[in-house]
PDB file of C-alpha atoms and ligand atoms in Angstrom:
ATOM      1  CA  UNK A  16     100.911 124.753  71.963  1.00 86.00           C
ATOM      2  CA  UNK A  17     102.623 121.395  72.432  1.00 96.00           C
ATOM      3  CA  UNK A  18     104.384 120.788  75.742  1.00 98.00           C
ATOM      4  CA  UNK A  19     107.944 119.654  75.050  1.00 98.00           C
ATOM      5  CA  UNK A  20     109.178 117.027  77.505  1.00 98.00           C
ATOM      6  CA  UNK A  21     112.559 115.466  78.345  1.00 98.00           C
ATOM      7  CA  UNK A  22     112.372 112.051  80.060  1.00 98.00           C
ATOM      8  CA  UNK A  23     115.088 110.564  82.276  1.00 98.00           C
ATOM      9  CA  UNK A  24     114.969 106.777  82.641  1.00 97.00           C
ATOM     10  CA  UNK A  25     113.442 105.999  79.213  1.00 97.00           C
ATOM     11  CA  UNK A  26     114.356 102.285  79.248  1.00 96.00           C
ATOM     12  CA  UNK A  27     112.756 101.735  82.664  1.00 95.00           C
ATOM     13  CA  UNK A  28     109.246 100.414  83.169  1.00 93.00           C
ATOM     14  CA  UNK A  29     107.842 103.808  84.191  1.00 95.00           C
ATOM     15  CA  UNK A  30     109.934 105.731  81.672  1.00 97.00           C
ATOM     16  CA  UNK A  31     108.841 103.523  78.763  1.00 96.00           C
ATOM     17  CA  UNK A  32     105.204 103.729  79.795  1.00 96.00           C
ATOM     18  CA  UNK A  33     105.503 107.533  80.072  1.00 97.00           C
ATOM     19  CA  UNK A  34     106.984 107.741  76.578  1.00 96.00           C
ATOM     20  CA  UNK A  35     104.107 105.605  75.296  1.00 96.00           C
ATOM     21  CA  UNK A  36     101.610 107.979  76.951  1.00 96.00           C
ATOM     22  CA  UNK A  37     103.413 111.066  75.574  1.00 96.00           C
ATOM     23  CA  UNK A  38     103.520 109.715  72.033  1.00 94.00           C
ATOM     24  CA  UNK A  39      99.746 109.130  72.215  1.00 94.00           C
ATOM     25  CA  UNK A  40      98.991 112.692  73.314  1.00 96.00           C
ATOM     26  CA  UNK A  41      98.539 115.358  70.660  1.00 95.00           C
ATOM     27  CA  UNK A  42      99.525 118.235  72.948  1.00 97.00           C
ATOM     28  CA  UNK A  43     102.652 116.669  74.515  1.00 97.00           C
ATOM     29  CA  UNK A  44     105.869 116.005  72.616  1.00 97.00           C
ATOM     30  CA  UNK A  45     108.964 114.044  73.586  1.00 97.00           C
ATOM     31  CA  UNK A  46     112.068 116.063  72.689  1.00 97.00           C
ATOM     32  CA  UNK A  47     114.919 114.379  74.557  1.00 98.00           C
ATOM     33  CA  UNK A  48     115.906 111.499  76.836  1.00 98.00           C
ATOM     34  CA  UNK A  49     118.518 111.051  79.539  1.00 98.00           C
ATOM     35  CA  UNK A  50     119.926 107.556  79.843  1.00 97.00           C
ATOM     36  CA  UNK A  51     123.223 106.515  81.421  1.00 96.00           C
ATOM     37  CA  UNK A  52     123.870 103.784  78.842  1.00 94.00           C
ATOM     38  CA  UNK A  53     123.016 105.185  75.413  1.00 94.00           C
ATOM     39  CA  UNK A  54     124.731 108.509  74.936  1.00 95.00           C
ATOM     40  CA  UNK A  55     124.536 109.856  71.388  1.00 95.00           C
ATOM     41  CA  UNK A  56     121.898 107.383  70.177  1.00 95.00           C
ATOM     42  CA  UNK A  57     118.330 108.105  69.159  1.00 96.00           C
ATOM     43  CA  UNK A  58     115.322 106.588  70.898  1.00 95.00           C
ATOM     44  CA  UNK A  59     114.696 103.986  68.167  1.00 93.00           C
ATOM     45  CA  UNK A  60     118.161 102.522  68.838  1.00 93.00           C
ATOM     46  CA  UNK A  61     117.494 101.689  72.472  1.00 93.00           C
ATOM     47  CA  UNK A  62     115.446  98.892  73.944  1.00 89.00           C
ATOM     48  CA  UNK A  63     112.449 100.094  75.931  1.00 89.00           C
ATOM     49  CA  UNK A  64     110.703  98.027  78.639  1.00 87.00           C
ATOM     50  CA  UNK A  65     107.386  98.339  76.773  1.00 81.00           C
ATOM     51  CA  UNK A  66     107.053  97.818  73.031  1.00 80.00           C
ATOM     52  CA  UNK A  67     104.990 100.320  71.054  1.00 83.00           C
ATOM     53  CA  UNK A  68     105.166 102.354  67.844  1.00 83.00           C
ATOM     54  CA  UNK A  69     107.461 105.322  68.500  1.00 82.00           C
ATOM     55  CA  UNK A  70     106.337 107.279  65.428  1.00 84.00           C
ATOM     56  CA  UNK A  71     107.758 110.813  65.559  1.00 84.00           C
ATOM     57  CA  UNK A  72     109.631 110.087  68.807  1.00 86.00           C
ATOM     58  CA  UNK A  73     111.929 107.686  66.913  1.00 89.00           C
ATOM     59  CA  UNK A  74     114.577 110.308  66.314  1.00 94.00           C
ATOM     60  CA  UNK A  75     114.573 111.862  69.768  1.00 97.00           C
ATOM     61  CA  UNK A  76     118.183 112.293  70.958  1.00 97.00           C
ATOM     62  CA  UNK A  77     119.507 110.435  73.999  1.00 98.00           C
ATOM     63  CA  UNK A  78     122.067 112.015  76.344  1.00 98.00           C
ATOM     64  CA  UNK A  79     124.031 110.541  79.188  1.00 98.00           C
ATOM     65  CA  UNK A  80     124.862 113.913  80.687  1.00 98.00           C
ATOM     66  CA  UNK A  81     121.721 115.733  81.949  1.00 98.00           C
ATOM     67  CA  UNK A  82     123.382 119.185  81.823  1.00 98.00           C
ATOM     68  CA  UNK A  83     124.284 118.646  78.166  1.00 98.00           C
ATOM     69  CA  UNK A  84     120.715 117.570  77.424  1.00 98.00           C
ATOM     70  CA  UNK A  85     119.220 120.626  79.178  1.00 98.00           C
ATOM     71  CA  UNK A  86     121.598 122.930  77.311  1.00 98.00           C
ATOM     72  CA  UNK A  87     121.120 121.423  73.847  1.00 98.00           C
ATOM     73  CA  UNK A  88     117.421 120.548  73.833  1.00 98.00           C
ATOM     74  CA  UNK A  89     114.688 123.154  74.026  1.00 98.00           C
ATOM     75  CA  UNK A  90     112.047 121.844  76.399  1.00 98.00           C
ATOM     76  CA  UNK A  91     109.251 122.946  78.733  1.00 98.00           C
ATOM     77  CA  UNK A  92     109.199 120.091  81.240  1.00 98.00           C
ATOM     78  CA  UNK A  93     111.671 117.560  82.608  1.00 98.00           C
ATOM     79  CA  UNK A  94     110.204 114.230  83.783  1.00 98.00           C
ATOM     80  CA  UNK A  95     112.319 112.050  86.075  1.00 98.00           C
ATOM     81  CA  UNK A  96     111.610 108.326  86.440  1.00 98.00           C
ATOM     82  CA  UNK A  97     114.896 106.918  87.723  1.00 97.00           C
ATOM     83  CA  UNK A  98     116.298 106.225  91.203  1.00 95.00           C
ATOM     84  CA  UNK A  99     116.377 108.583  94.205  1.00 94.00           C
ATOM     85  CA  UNK A 100     119.922 110.029  94.158  1.00 95.00           C
ATOM     86  CA  UNK A 101     120.102 110.325  90.373  1.00 97.00           C
ATOM     87  CA  UNK A 102     116.585 111.759  90.266  1.00 98.00           C
ATOM     88  CA  UNK A 103     117.451 114.385  92.856  1.00 98.00           C
ATOM     89  CA  UNK A 104     120.585 115.516  90.967  1.00 98.00           C
ATOM     90  CA  UNK A 105     118.710 115.573  87.640  1.00 98.00           C
ATOM     91  CA  UNK A 106     115.797 117.562  89.065  1.00 98.00           C
ATOM     92  CA  UNK A 107     118.078 120.078  90.786  1.00 98.00           C
ATOM     93  CA  UNK A 108     119.940 120.595  87.538  1.00 98.00           C
ATOM     94  CA  UNK A 109     116.709 120.954  85.558  1.00 98.00           C
ATOM     95  CA  UNK A 110     115.395 123.663  87.879  1.00 98.00           C
ATOM     96  CA  UNK A 111     118.768 125.438  87.750  1.00 98.00           C
ATOM     97  CA  UNK A 112     118.326 125.410  83.956  1.00 98.00           C
ATOM     98  CA  UNK A 113     114.861 127.006  84.491  1.00 97.00           C
ATOM     99  CA  UNK A 114     113.147 123.852  83.325  1.00 98.00           C
ATOM    100  CA  UNK A 115     109.902 122.832  85.042  1.00 98.00           C
ATOM    101  CA  UNK A 116     110.113 119.391  86.634  1.00 98.00           C
ATOM    102  CA  UNK A 117     107.717 116.509  87.222  1.00 98.00           C
ATOM    103  CA  UNK A 118     109.159 113.824  89.471  1.00 98.00           C
ATOM    104  CA  UNK A 119     107.815 110.297  89.703  1.00 96.00           C
ATOM    105  CA  UNK A 120     111.008 108.903  91.188  1.00 95.00           C
ATOM    106  CA  UNK A 121     110.295 107.973  94.787  1.00 88.00           C
ATOM    107  CA  UNK A 122     112.578 107.921  97.809  1.00 87.00           C
ATOM    108  CA  UNK A 123     113.690 111.569  98.031  1.00 93.00           C
ATOM    109  CA  UNK A 124     114.595 112.543 101.619  1.00 93.00           C
ATOM    110  CA  UNK A 125     112.814 115.378 103.411  1.00 91.00           C
ATOM    111  CA  UNK A 126     116.062 117.329 103.141  1.00 97.00           C
ATOM    112  CA  UNK A 127     116.207 116.812  99.357  1.00 97.00           C
ATOM    113  CA  UNK A 128     112.584 117.926  98.947  1.00 97.00           C
ATOM    114  CA  UNK A 129     113.314 121.039 101.051  1.00 98.00           C
ATOM    115  CA  UNK A 130     116.316 121.845  98.831  1.00 98.00           C
ATOM    116  CA  UNK A 131     114.235 121.491  95.652  1.00 98.00           C
ATOM    117  CA  UNK A 132     111.429 123.543  97.217  1.00 98.00           C
ATOM    118  CA  UNK A 133     113.773 126.475  97.884  1.00 98.00           C
ATOM    119  CA  UNK A 134     115.406 126.133  94.474  1.00 98.00           C
ATOM    120  CA  UNK A 135     112.059 126.096  92.639  1.00 98.00           C
ATOM    121  CA  UNK A 136     110.822 129.233  94.442  1.00 98.00           C
ATOM    122  CA  UNK A 137     114.141 131.058  93.947  1.00 98.00           C
ATOM    123  CA  UNK A 138     114.108 130.286  90.225  1.00 98.00           C
ATOM    124  CA  UNK A 139     110.318 130.822  89.808  1.00 98.00           C
ATOM    125  CA  UNK A 140     110.084 127.368  88.274  1.00 98.00           C
ATOM    126  CA  UNK A 141     107.280 124.866  88.811  1.00 98.00           C
ATOM    127  CA  UNK A 142     108.059 121.401  90.151  1.00 98.00           C
ATOM    128  CA  UNK A 143     105.572 118.651  90.944  1.00 98.00           C
ATOM    129  CA  UNK A 144     106.742 115.682  92.979  1.00 97.00           C
ATOM    130  CA  UNK A 145     104.258 112.906  93.647  1.00 93.00           C
ATOM    131  CA  UNK A 146     105.057 109.708  95.485  1.00 84.00           C
ATOM    132  CA  UNK A 147     102.092 108.179  93.687  1.00 89.00           C
ATOM    133  CA  UNK A 148     100.645 109.317  90.387  1.00 95.00           C
ATOM    134  CA  UNK A 149      97.733 106.845  90.458  1.00 95.00           C
ATOM    135  CA  UNK A 150      94.577 108.845  91.114  1.00 95.00           C
ATOM    136  CA  UNK A 151      93.043 105.923  93.066  1.00 96.00           C
ATOM    137  CA  UNK A 152      96.059 105.891  95.374  1.00 96.00           C
ATOM    138  CA  UNK A 153      95.707 109.615  96.017  1.00 95.00           C
ATOM    139  CA  UNK A 154      92.073 109.047  97.008  1.00 96.00           C
ATOM    140  CA  UNK A 155      93.171 106.167  99.267  1.00 97.00           C
ATOM    141  CA  UNK A 156      95.524 108.574 101.061  1.00 95.00           C
ATOM    142  CA  UNK A 157      92.849 111.242 101.427  1.00 95.00           C
ATOM    143  CA  UNK A 158      90.295 108.716 102.751  1.00 97.00           C
ATOM    144  CA  UNK A 159      92.938 107.495 105.237  1.00 98.00           C
ATOM    145  CA  UNK A 160      93.444 111.029 106.497  1.00 97.00           C
ATOM    146  CA  UNK A 161      89.670 111.319 107.069  1.00 97.00           C
ATOM    147  CA  UNK A 162      89.464 107.950 108.832  1.00 98.00           C
ATOM    148  CA  UNK A 163      92.419 108.594 111.165  1.00 98.00           C
ATOM    149  CA  UNK A 164      90.468 111.218 113.066  1.00 97.00           C
ATOM    150  CA  UNK A 165      88.116 108.513 114.327  1.00 97.00           C
ATOM    151  CA  UNK A 166      90.478 105.524 114.195  1.00 97.00           C
ATOM    152  CA  UNK A 167      93.898 106.511 115.629  1.00 96.00           C
ATOM    153  CA  UNK A 168      95.128 102.875 115.706  1.00 97.00           C
ATOM    154  CA  UNK A 169      96.478 102.218 112.243  1.00 98.00           C
ATOM    155  CA  UNK A 170      98.980 100.018 110.464  1.00 98.00           C
ATOM    156  CA  UNK A 171     100.032 100.177 106.834  1.00 98.00           C
ATOM    157  CA  UNK A 172     101.012  97.242 104.669  1.00 98.00           C
ATOM    158  CA  UNK A 173     102.601  98.282 101.401  1.00 98.00           C
ATOM    159  CA  UNK A 174     103.576  95.724  98.758  1.00 98.00           C
ATOM    160  CA  UNK A 175     105.831  96.327  95.774  1.00 96.00           C
ATOM    161  CA  UNK A 176     107.834  94.418  93.171  1.00 95.00           C
ATOM    162  CA  UNK A 177     111.226  93.171  94.364  1.00 96.00           C
ATOM    163  CA  UNK A 178     113.233  95.615  92.224  1.00 92.00           C
ATOM    164  CA  UNK A 179     112.144  98.559  94.338  1.00 91.00           C
ATOM    165  CA  UNK A 180     115.117  99.952  96.296  1.00 89.00           C
ATOM    166  CA  UNK A 181     113.514 102.256  98.877  1.00 90.00           C
ATOM    167  CA  UNK A 182     111.344 101.177 101.811  1.00 95.00           C
ATOM    168  CA  UNK A 183     108.857 102.108 102.998  1.00 96.00           C
ATOM    169  CA  UNK A 184     107.384 103.374  99.753  1.00 93.00           C
ATOM    170  CA  UNK A 185     106.953 107.093  99.132  1.00 88.00           C
ATOM    171  CA  UNK A 186     103.204 106.459  99.163  1.00 91.00           C
ATOM    172  CA  UNK A 187     103.353 104.913 102.638  1.00 95.00           C
ATOM    173  CA  UNK A 188     105.433 107.824 103.937  1.00 93.00           C
ATOM    174  CA  UNK A 189     103.032 110.326 102.407  1.00 90.00           C
ATOM    175  CA  UNK A 190     100.031 108.414 103.861  1.00 95.00           C
ATOM    176  CA  UNK A 191     101.573 108.592 107.340  1.00 96.00           C
ATOM    177  CA  UNK A 192     102.242 112.314 106.914  1.00 93.00           C
ATOM    178  CA  UNK A 193      98.595 112.912 105.989  1.00 94.00           C
ATOM    179  CA  UNK A 194      97.299 110.679 108.767  1.00 97.00           C
ATOM    180  CA  UNK A 195      99.323 112.677 111.294  1.00 97.00           C
ATOM    181  CA  UNK A 196      97.365 115.783 110.327  1.00 96.00           C
ATOM    182  CA  UNK A 197      94.162 114.315 111.816  1.00 97.00           C
ATOM    183  CA  UNK A 198      95.270 111.513 114.153  1.00 96.00           C
ATOM    184  CA  UNK A 199      95.815 112.058 117.861  1.00 91.00           C
ATOM    185  CA  UNK A 200      99.391 111.104 118.719  1.00 87.00           C
ATOM    186  CA  UNK A 201      99.476 107.698 120.384  1.00 88.00           C
ATOM    187  CA  UNK A 202     101.788 104.752 120.854  1.00 85.00           C
ATOM    188  CA  UNK A 203     100.046 101.658 119.530  1.00 90.00           C
ATOM    189  CA  UNK A 204     100.150  98.071 120.665  1.00 89.00           C
ATOM    190  CA  UNK A 205     101.113  96.670 124.064  1.00 93.00           C
ATOM    191  CA  UNK A 206     103.496  98.952 126.013  1.00 92.00           C
ATOM    192  CA  UNK A 207     105.745  95.951 126.751  1.00 95.00           C
ATOM    193  CA  UNK A 208     105.703  94.344 123.322  1.00 94.00           C
ATOM    194  CA  UNK A 209     109.020  92.937 122.053  1.00 96.00           C
ATOM    195  CA  UNK A 210     110.254  91.262 118.881  1.00 96.00           C
ATOM    196  CA  UNK A 211     111.665  87.752 118.750  1.00 97.00           C
ATOM    197  CA  UNK A 212     112.433  88.314 115.059  1.00 98.00           C
ATOM    198  CA  UNK A 213     113.940  91.720 114.353  1.00 97.00           C
ATOM    199  CA  UNK A 214     111.621  93.960 112.336  1.00 96.00           C
ATOM    200  CA  UNK A 215     108.560  91.793 112.950  1.00 97.00           C
ATOM    201  CA  UNK A 216     106.524  94.800 114.044  1.00 96.00           C
ATOM    202  CA  UNK A 217     107.659  96.843 111.056  1.00 97.00           C
ATOM    203  CA  UNK A 218     108.835 100.440 111.008  1.00 96.00           C
ATOM    204  CA  UNK A 219     107.454 103.036 113.390  1.00 95.00           C
ATOM    205  CA  UNK A 220     106.387 106.604 112.685  1.00 94.00           C
ATOM    206  CA  UNK A 221     104.650 108.545 115.478  1.00 94.00           C
ATOM    207  CA  UNK A 222     103.504 105.263 117.020  1.00 93.00           C
ATOM    208  CA  UNK A 223     102.046 103.932 113.746  1.00 95.00           C
ATOM    209  CA  UNK A 224     103.477 100.811 112.127  1.00 96.00           C
ATOM    210  CA  UNK A 225     104.416 100.317 108.509  1.00 98.00           C
ATOM    211  CA  UNK A 226     105.276  96.984 106.869  1.00 98.00           C
ATOM    212  CA  UNK A 227     106.975  96.721 103.471  1.00 98.00           C
ATOM    213  CA  UNK A 228     106.647  93.575 101.371  1.00 98.00           C
ATOM    214  CA  UNK A 229     108.800  93.028  98.240  1.00 98.00           C
ATOM    215  CA  UNK A 230     107.938  90.169  95.897  1.00 98.00           C
ATOM    216  CA  UNK A 231     108.113  89.437  92.177  1.00 97.00           C
ATOM    217  CA  UNK A 232     104.657  89.642  90.631  1.00 96.00           C
ATOM    218  CA  UNK A 233     103.605  92.659  92.641  1.00 96.00           C
ATOM    219  CA  UNK A 234     103.419  96.172  91.139  1.00 93.00           C
ATOM    220  CA  UNK A 235     102.287  98.740  93.767  1.00 93.00           C
ATOM    221  CA  UNK A 236      99.711  97.950  96.428  1.00 97.00           C
ATOM    222  CA  UNK A 237      98.807  99.393  99.809  1.00 98.00           C
ATOM    223  CA  UNK A 238      96.374  98.638 102.603  1.00 98.00           C
ATOM    224  CA  UNK A 239      95.740 101.103 105.398  1.00 98.00           C
ATOM    225  CA  UNK A 240      94.106  99.175 108.227  1.00 98.00           C
ATOM    226  CA  UNK A 241      92.344 101.011 111.039  1.00 98.00           C
ATOM    227  CA  UNK A 242      91.372  99.156 114.210  1.00 97.00           C
ATOM    228  CA  UNK A 243      88.461 100.221 116.406  1.00 96.00           C
ATOM    229  CA  UNK A 244      86.216  98.627 119.006  1.00 96.00           C
ATOM    230  CA  UNK A 245      84.971  95.407 117.397  1.00 97.00           C
ATOM    231  CA  UNK A 246      85.563  96.837 113.929  1.00 98.00           C
ATOM    232  CA  UNK A 247      88.246  97.141 111.289  1.00 98.00           C
ATOM    233  CA  UNK A 248      88.313  99.577 108.420  1.00 98.00           C
ATOM    234  CA  UNK A 249      90.585  98.713 105.464  1.00 98.00           C
ATOM    235  CA  UNK A 250      91.316 101.203 102.724  1.00 98.00           C
ATOM    236  CA  UNK A 251      93.082  99.467  99.885  1.00 98.00           C
ATOM    237  CA  UNK A 252      94.496 100.395  96.523  1.00 98.00           C
ATOM    238  CA  UNK A 253      96.174  98.245  93.852  1.00 97.00           C
ATOM    239  CA  UNK A 254      98.116  99.333  90.801  1.00 94.00           C
ATOM    240  CA  UNK A 255      98.286  96.286  88.523  1.00 95.00           C
ATOM    241  CA  UNK A 256     100.281  97.967  85.774  1.00 93.00           C
ATOM    242  CA  UNK A 257     102.407 101.098  85.427  1.00 92.00           C
ATOM    243  CA  UNK A 258      99.767 102.389  83.040  1.00 95.00           C
ATOM    244  CA  UNK A 259      97.808 103.297  86.196  1.00 96.00           C
ATOM    245  CA  UNK A 260     100.251 106.152  86.924  1.00 96.00           C
ATOM    246  CA  UNK A 261     100.117 107.768  83.496  1.00 97.00           C
ATOM    247  CA  UNK A 262      96.918 109.801  83.832  1.00 96.00           C
ATOM    248  CA  UNK A 263      98.426 111.490  86.907  1.00 97.00           C
ATOM    249  CA  UNK A 264     101.738 112.122  85.143  1.00 98.00           C
ATOM    250  CA  UNK A 265      99.880 113.670  82.205  1.00 98.00           C
ATOM    251  CA  UNK A 266      97.924 115.960  84.564  1.00 97.00           C
ATOM    252  CA  UNK A 267     101.172 116.972  86.301  1.00 98.00           C
ATOM    253  CA  UNK A 268     102.906 117.795  82.975  1.00 98.00           C
ATOM    254  CA  UNK A 269      99.960 120.036  82.118  1.00 98.00           C
ATOM    255  CA  UNK A 270      99.662 121.617  85.567  1.00 98.00           C
ATOM    256  CA  UNK A 271     103.369 122.334  86.093  1.00 98.00           C
ATOM    257  CA  UNK A 272     103.293 124.694  83.097  1.00 98.00           C
ATOM    258  CA  UNK A 273     101.395 127.232  85.243  1.00 97.00           C
ATOM    259  CA  UNK A 274     103.339 126.785  88.480  1.00 97.00           C
ATOM    260  CA  UNK A 275     106.223 128.806  89.904  1.00 97.00           C
ATOM    261  CA  UNK A 276     107.000 126.733  92.976  1.00 98.00           C
ATOM    262  CA  UNK A 277     107.195 123.147  94.206  1.00 98.00           C
ATOM    263  CA  UNK A 278     104.039 121.114  94.766  1.00 97.00           C
ATOM    264  CA  UNK A 279     104.330 117.858  96.679  1.00 94.00           C
ATOM    265  CA  UNK A 280     101.511 115.366  96.085  1.00 91.00           C
ATOM    266  CA  UNK A 281      99.110 114.862  93.193  1.00 94.00           C
ATOM    267  CA  UNK A 282      96.155 115.731  95.470  1.00 92.00           C
ATOM    268  CA  UNK A 283      97.240 119.371  95.291  1.00 94.00           C
ATOM    269  CA  UNK A 284      96.486 119.574  91.584  1.00 95.00           C
ATOM    270  CA  UNK A 285      93.289 117.467  91.651  1.00 94.00           C
ATOM    271  CA  UNK A 286      89.824 118.846  92.337  1.00 88.00           C
ATOM    272  CA  UNK A 287      89.282 117.021  95.657  1.00 84.00           C
TER     273      UNK A 287
HETATM  274  P1  NAP B 330     113.033 100.635  86.539  1.00 92.31           P
HETATM  275  O1  NAP B 330     112.274  99.875  85.526  1.00 92.31           O
HETATM  276  O2  NAP B 330     114.070  99.932  87.341  1.00 92.31           O
HETATM  277  O3  NAP B 330     113.703 101.885  85.799  1.00 92.31           O
HETATM  278  C1  NAP B 330     114.621 102.717  86.439  1.00 92.31           C
HETATM  279  C2  NAP B 330     115.366 103.540  85.399  1.00 92.31           C
HETATM  280  O4  NAP B 330     116.350 104.335  86.084  1.00 92.31           O
HETATM  281  C3  NAP B 330     116.102 102.696  84.378  1.00 92.31           C
HETATM  282  O5  NAP B 330     116.083 103.350  83.135  1.00 92.31           O
HETATM  283  C4  NAP B 330     117.544 102.658  84.961  1.00 92.31           C
HETATM  284  O6  NAP B 330     118.539 102.451  84.006  1.00 92.31           O
HETATM  285  C5  NAP B 330     117.650 104.049  85.516  1.00 92.31           C
HETATM  286  N1  NAP B 330     118.705 104.076  86.527  1.00 92.31           N
HETATM  287  C6  NAP B 330     118.855 103.262  87.591  1.00 92.31           C
HETATM  288  N2  NAP B 330     119.982 103.562  88.268  1.00 92.31           N
HETATM  289  C7  NAP B 330     120.545 104.596  87.607  1.00 92.31           C
HETATM  290  C8  NAP B 330     121.708 105.354  87.806  1.00 92.31           C
HETATM  291  N3  NAP B 330     122.538 105.130  88.831  1.00 92.31           N
HETATM  292  N4  NAP B 330     121.985 106.359  86.924  1.00 92.31           N
HETATM  293  C9  NAP B 330     121.154 106.626  85.888  1.00 92.31           C
HETATM  294  N5  NAP B 330     120.016 105.919  85.635  1.00 92.31           N
HETATM  295  C10 NAP B 330     119.724 104.925  86.497  1.00 92.31           C
HETATM  296  O7  NAP B 330     112.059 101.317  87.619  1.00 92.31           O
HETATM  297  P2  NAP B 330     110.575 101.839  87.393  1.00 92.31           P
HETATM  298  O8  NAP B 330     109.608 100.831  87.851  1.00 92.31           O
HETATM  299  O9  NAP B 330     110.465 102.378  86.024  1.00 92.31           O
HETATM  300  O10 NAP B 330     110.535 103.048  88.446  1.00 92.31           O
HETATM  301  C11 NAP B 330     111.261 104.239  88.249  1.00 92.31           C
HETATM  302  C12 NAP B 330     111.054 105.150  89.455  1.00 92.31           C
HETATM  303  O11 NAP B 330     109.659 105.521  89.531  1.00 92.31           O
HETATM  304  C13 NAP B 330     111.383 104.506  90.807  1.00 92.31           C
HETATM  305  O12 NAP B 330     111.928 105.492  91.657  1.00 92.31           O
HETATM  306  C14 NAP B 330     110.030 104.082  91.326  1.00 92.31           C
HETATM  307  O13 NAP B 330     110.010 103.961  92.729  1.00 92.31           O
HETATM  308  C15 NAP B 330     109.195 105.218  90.837  1.00 92.31           C
HETATM  309  N6  NAP B 330     107.759 104.980  90.733  1.00 92.31           N
HETATM  310  C16 NAP B 330     106.972 106.029  91.006  1.00 92.31           C
HETATM  311  C17 NAP B 330     105.627 105.939  90.862  1.00 92.31           C
HETATM  312  C18 NAP B 330     104.777 107.143  91.132  1.00 92.31           C
HETATM  313  O14 NAP B 330     103.570 107.079  90.935  1.00 92.31           O
HETATM  314  N7  NAP B 330     105.335 108.231  91.614  1.00 92.31           N
HETATM  315  C19 NAP B 330     105.053 104.738  90.438  1.00 92.31           C
HETATM  316  C20 NAP B 330     105.892 103.655  90.141  1.00 92.31           C
HETATM  317  C21 NAP B 330     107.259 103.787  90.281  1.00 92.31           C
HETATM  318  P3  NAP B 330     119.468 101.094  84.079  1.00 92.31           P
HETATM  319  O15 NAP B 330     118.724 100.053  83.355  1.00 92.31           O
HETATM  320  O16 NAP B 330     120.722 101.517  83.421  1.00 92.31           O
HETATM  321  O17 NAP B 330     119.683 100.746  85.540  1.00 92.31           O
END
């Protein structure tokens, strides 16, 4: 059986790369796209961020209206690779149409994830949301959780390309969530520290600090730095190309077929 997938954000860097991955997989098929600028066209008529041979995906229809797409196109999985508010609305609509969802779009609020969680369970529909689909990044987060038990002083530096709208990254937020599962709660740094430049100490979550860098040339990078007595432990991951996320997206498309509720984080479908 081929898994039929609808992609939102096909012209984007992630969306184009996902379409490339899908067209190279025998058991996954692209059946529709959602794009705010190309209603009524077919995929071959729109300019994708990555160039590759579309083959049978050439004639895939493009819709501006997600509801229309979900009603007209028979699909198994909806994949969202857009921006947070649009991605949330699309995913909600997909689940309401009983369509399984895989979400790469980052920046959903806790409230939005809760809403999708309830909706997925009520509709018995699988949904996998992962702030980072790179398997190396998932391992970085898991190693950070292990380290935090012994090194409660920790700061995160995350670096992304300058077109990213949300900060800190979903990966950094998820890393801090995981760290909090093993780290004793403590306020870091000097109790009387102050900033002479606003934001110099970064954002604060449960006493930890997170710093977000945005520069052209970067893709997605994160260092989790733990400080101990006369020692530092740095756990670092770099994604140099959006290709690095595609193996995780492929696994999620496969795994969501058997799910009936929302799963947050790629680690929950990996054997780790
Ligand atoms: P991108 O190249 O900027 O692509 C974003 C896509 O969303 C474009 O097709 C864009 O279309 C569309 N879009 C933007 N605003 C829209 C709106 N208001 N309504 C409808 N469509 C809209 O970004 P990207 O690098 O592909 O990243 C896409 C998403 O994936 C982001 O949320 C990013 O943070 C996330 N991401 C996740 C992972 C992961 O592993 N989970 C990894 C990398 C990136 P226009 O050209 O019309 O604006």
